[in-house]
Amino acid sequence: MDKYCDRIGNSQVVGVTCGKHITYKYFIFYMLLYQLLKLNGIEKQIFLFLVNLQVSQIVRYKKQRKEIELREIRCRTSNIYCENV
């Protein structure tokens, strides 16, 4: 099965695997964790900052979709094997 991805930033993997969009698993994880912890005060602000950071990464991913499609083609045609998403 053909696996490929696109790297944005340091070692963060943002892209597609076998033609599927990235999942929102990390965002959902944050929301579930928030419901479990019911944080207050500064902890809540820090936590919401992390959630907003994740949302901004998803938005950035969607905006760069066309560029990612071009990169994934280059990745496959140049026989570069990337990490699985």
mmCIF file with all atom_site columns, C-alpha atoms in Angstrom:
data_model
loop_
_atom_site.group_PDB
_atom_site.id
_atom_site.type_symbol
_atom_site.label_atom_id
_atom_site.label_alt_id
_atom_site.label_comp_id
_atom_site.label_asym_id
_atom_site.label_entity_id
_atom_site.label_seq_id
_atom_site.pdbx_PDB_ins_code
_atom_site.Cartn_x
_atom_site.Cartn_y
_atom_site.Cartn_z
_atom_site.occupancy
_atom_site.B_iso_or_equiv
_atom_site.pdbx_formal_charge
_atom_site.auth_seq_id
_atom_site.auth_comp_id
_atom_site.auth_asym_id
_atom_site.auth_atom_id
_atom_site.pdbx_PDB_model_num
ATOM 1  C CA . MET A 1 1  ? 0.000   0.000  0.000  1.00 0.00 ? 1  MET A CA 1
ATOM 2  C CA . ASP A 1 2  ? 1.376   3.376  -1.020 1.00 0.00 ? 2  ASP A CA 1
ATOM 3  C CA . LYS A 1 3  ? 2.072   5.668  1.950  1.00 0.00 ? 3  LYS A CA 1
ATOM 4  C CA . TYR A 1 4  ? 3.164   9.243  1.522  1.00 0.00 ? 4  TYR A CA 1
ATOM 5  C CA . CYS A 1 5  ? 3.078   12.527 3.374  1.00 0.00 ? 5  CYS A CA 1
ATOM 6  C CA . ASP A 1 6  ? 4.144   16.143 3.435  1.00 0.00 ? 6  ASP A CA 1
ATOM 7  C CA . ARG A 1 7  ? 6.309   17.733 6.083  1.00 0.00 ? 7  ARG A CA 1
ATOM 8  C CA . ILE A 1 8  ? 5.642   21.244 7.338  1.00 0.00 ? 8  ILE A CA 1
ATOM 9  C CA . GLY A 1 9  ? 7.826   22.731 10.038 1.00 0.00 ? 9  GLY A CA 1
ATOM 10 C CA . ASN A 1 10 ? 10.200  20.648 12.104 1.00 0.00 ? 10 ASN A CA 1
ATOM 11 C CA . SER A 1 11 ? 9.317   16.957 12.167 1.00 0.00 ? 11 SER A CA 1
ATOM 12 C CA . GLN A 1 12 ? 5.569   17.490 12.246 1.00 0.00 ? 12 GLN A CA 1
ATOM 13 C CA . VAL A 1 13 ? 3.791   15.368 9.671  1.00 0.00 ? 13 VAL A CA 1
ATOM 14 C CA . VAL A 1 14 ? 0.903   17.116 7.935  1.00 0.00 ? 14 VAL A CA 1
ATOM 15 C CA . GLY A 1 15 ? -0.499  15.468 4.848  1.00 0.00 ? 15 GLY A CA 1
ATOM 16 C CA . VAL A 1 16 ? -2.439  12.550 3.531  1.00 0.00 ? 16 VAL A CA 1
ATOM 17 C CA . THR A 1 17 ? -2.098  8.790  3.705  1.00 0.00 ? 17 THR A CA 1
ATOM 18 C CA . CYS A 1 18 ? -3.416  6.718  0.815  1.00 0.00 ? 18 CYS A CA 1
ATOM 19 C CA . GLY A 1 19 ? -5.533  9.595  -0.451 1.00 0.00 ? 19 GLY A CA 1
ATOM 20 C CA . LYS A 1 20 ? -7.350  10.210 2.841  1.00 0.00 ? 20 LYS A CA 1
ATOM 21 C CA . HIS A 1 21 ? -7.448  13.503 4.727  1.00 0.00 ? 21 HIS A CA 1
ATOM 22 C CA . ILE A 1 22 ? -5.710  13.758 8.078  1.00 0.00 ? 22 ILE A CA 1
ATOM 23 C CA . THR A 1 23 ? -7.950  12.887 10.977 1.00 0.00 ? 23 THR A CA 1
ATOM 24 C CA . TYR A 1 24 ? -8.960  15.202 13.766 1.00 0.00 ? 24 TYR A CA 1
ATOM 25 C CA . LYS A 1 25 ? -7.892  12.624 16.356 1.00 0.00 ? 25 LYS A CA 1
ATOM 26 C CA . TYR A 1 26 ? -5.640  15.028 18.261 1.00 0.00 ? 26 TYR A CA 1
ATOM 27 C CA . PHE A 1 27 ? -8.315  17.727 18.366 1.00 0.00 ? 27 PHE A CA 1
ATOM 28 C CA . ILE A 1 28 ? -10.901 15.219 19.588 1.00 0.00 ? 28 ILE A CA 1
ATOM 29 C CA . PHE A 1 29 ? -8.398  13.975 22.177 1.00 0.00 ? 29 PHE A CA 1
ATOM 30 C CA . TYR A 1 30 ? -7.930  17.506 23.492 1.00 0.00 ? 30 TYR A CA 1
ATOM 31 C CA . MET A 1 31 ? -11.676 18.057 23.741 1.00 0.00 ? 31 MET A CA 1
ATOM 32 C CA . LEU A 1 32 ? -12.230 14.779 25.598 1.00 0.00 ? 32 LEU A CA 1
ATOM 33 C CA . LEU A 1 33 ? -9.360  15.537 27.939 1.00 0.00 ? 33 LEU A CA 1
ATOM 34 C CA . TYR A 1 34 ? -10.836 18.969 28.610 1.00 0.00 ? 34 TYR A CA 1
ATOM 35 C CA . GLN A 1 35 ? -14.190 17.434 29.514 1.00 0.00 ? 35 GLN A CA 1
ATOM 36 C CA . LEU A 1 36 ? -12.487 14.981 31.875 1.00 0.00 ? 36 LEU A CA 1
ATOM 37 C CA . LEU A 1 37 ? -10.283 17.478 33.666 1.00 0.00 ? 37 LEU A CA 1
ATOM 38 C CA . LYS A 1 38 ? -12.652 20.456 33.898 1.00 0.00 ? 38 LYS A CA 1
ATOM 39 C CA . LEU A 1 39 ? -9.708  22.782 34.386 1.00 0.00 ? 39 LEU A CA 1
ATOM 40 C CA . ASN A 1 40 ? -9.918  26.174 36.074 1.00 0.00 ? 40 ASN A CA 1
ATOM 41 C CA . GLY A 1 41 ? -7.960  29.431 35.952 1.00 0.00 ? 41 GLY A CA 1
ATOM 42 C CA . ILE A 1 42 ? -4.528  29.512 34.315 1.00 0.00 ? 42 ILE A CA 1
ATOM 43 C CA . GLU A 1 43 ? -4.561  25.776 33.540 1.00 0.00 ? 43 GLU A CA 1
ATOM 44 C CA . LYS A 1 44 ? -7.740  26.258 31.518 1.00 0.00 ? 44 LYS A CA 1
ATOM 45 C CA . GLN A 1 45 ? -6.187  29.156 29.581 1.00 0.00 ? 45 GLN A CA 1
ATOM 46 C CA . ILE A 1 46 ? -3.092  27.115 28.769 1.00 0.00 ? 46 ILE A CA 1
ATOM 47 C CA . PHE A 1 47 ? -5.218  24.169 27.712 1.00 0.00 ? 47 PHE A CA 1
ATOM 48 C CA . LEU A 1 48 ? -7.442  26.299 25.454 1.00 0.00 ? 48 LEU A CA 1
ATOM 49 C CA . PHE A 1 49 ? -4.284  27.783 23.914 1.00 0.00 ? 49 PHE A CA 1
ATOM 50 C CA . LEU A 1 50 ? -3.172  24.257 22.959 1.00 0.00 ? 50 LEU A CA 1
ATOM 51 C CA . VAL A 1 51 ? -6.595  23.513 21.461 1.00 0.00 ? 51 VAL A CA 1
ATOM 52 C CA . ASN A 1 52 ? -6.526  26.756 19.456 1.00 0.00 ? 52 ASN A CA 1
ATOM 53 C CA . LEU A 1 53 ? -3.047  25.861 18.238 1.00 0.00 ? 53 LEU A CA 1
ATOM 54 C CA . GLN A 1 54 ? -4.362  22.513 16.980 1.00 0.00 ? 54 GLN A CA 1
ATOM 55 C CA . VAL A 1 55 ? -7.315  24.209 15.239 1.00 0.00 ? 55 VAL A CA 1
ATOM 56 C CA . SER A 1 56 ? -4.959  26.667 13.538 1.00 0.00 ? 56 SER A CA 1
ATOM 57 C CA . GLN A 1 57 ? -2.859  23.745 12.275 1.00 0.00 ? 57 GLN A CA 1
ATOM 58 C CA . ILE A 1 58 ? -5.971  22.131 10.770 1.00 0.00 ? 58 ILE A CA 1
ATOM 59 C CA . VAL A 1 59 ? -6.951  25.414 9.102  1.00 0.00 ? 59 VAL A CA 1
ATOM 60 C CA . ARG A 1 60 ? -3.415  25.847 7.771  1.00 0.00 ? 60 ARG A CA 1
ATOM 61 C CA . TYR A 1 61 ? -3.515  22.293 6.421  1.00 0.00 ? 61 TYR A CA 1
ATOM 62 C CA . LYS A 1 62 ? -6.741  22.966 4.524  1.00 0.00 ? 62 LYS A CA 1
ATOM 63 C CA . LYS A 1 63 ? -5.353  26.192 3.048  1.00 0.00 ? 63 LYS A CA 1
ATOM 64 C CA . GLN A 1 64 ? -2.253  24.381 1.801  1.00 0.00 ? 64 GLN A CA 1
ATOM 65 C CA . ARG A 1 65 ? -4.165  21.425 0.341  1.00 0.00 ? 65 ARG A CA 1
ATOM 66 C CA . LYS A 1 66 ? -3.239  22.128 -3.296 1.00 0.00 ? 66 LYS A CA 1
ATOM 67 C CA . GLU A 1 67 ? 0.419   22.571 -2.441 1.00 0.00 ? 67 GLU A CA 1
ATOM 68 C CA . ILE A 1 68 ? 0.357   19.332 -0.458 1.00 0.00 ? 68 ILE A CA 1
ATOM 69 C CA . GLU A 1 69 ? -1.153  17.460 -3.419 1.00 0.00 ? 69 GLU A CA 1
ATOM 70 C CA . LEU A 1 70 ? 1.725   18.622 -5.614 1.00 0.00 ? 70 LEU A CA 1
ATOM 71 C CA . ARG A 1 71 ? 4.282   17.662 -2.979 1.00 0.00 ? 71 ARG A CA 1
ATOM 72 C CA . GLU A 1 72 ? 2.797   14.213 -2.450 1.00 0.00 ? 72 GLU A CA 1
ATOM 73 C CA . ILE A 1 73 ? 3.116   13.531 -6.189 1.00 0.00 ? 73 ILE A CA 1
ATOM 74 C CA . ARG A 1 74 ? 6.772   14.605 -6.078 1.00 0.00 ? 74 ARG A CA 1
ATOM 75 C CA . CYS A 1 75 ? 7.272   12.479 -2.968 1.00 0.00 ? 75 CYS A CA 1
ATOM 76 C CA . ARG A 1 76 ? 5.915   9.351  -4.671 1.00 0.00 ? 76 ARG A CA 1
ATOM 77 C CA . THR A 1 77 ? 7.591   9.918  -8.031 1.00 0.00 ? 77 THR A CA 1
ATOM 78 C CA . SER A 1 78 ? 10.990  10.479 -6.410 1.00 0.00 ? 78 SER A CA 1
ATOM 79 C CA . ASN A 1 79 ? 10.635  7.271  -4.353 1.00 0.00 ? 79 ASN A CA 1
ATOM 80 C CA . ILE A 1 80 ? 10.841  9.059  -0.996 1.00 0.00 ? 80 ILE A CA 1
ATOM 81 C CA . TYR A 1 81 ? 9.176   7.029  1.714  1.00 0.00 ? 81 TYR A CA 1
ATOM 82 C CA . CYS A 1 82 ? 7.684   9.219  4.422  1.00 0.00 ? 82 CYS A CA 1
ATOM 83 C CA . GLU A 1 83 ? 6.356   8.415  7.859  1.00 0.00 ? 83 GLU A CA 1
ATOM 84 C CA . ASN A 1 84 ? 2.815   7.155  8.139  1.00 0.00 ? 84 ASN A CA 1
ATOM 85 C CA . VAL A 1 85 ? 0.332   9.753  9.358  1.00 0.00 ? 85 VAL A CA 1
#
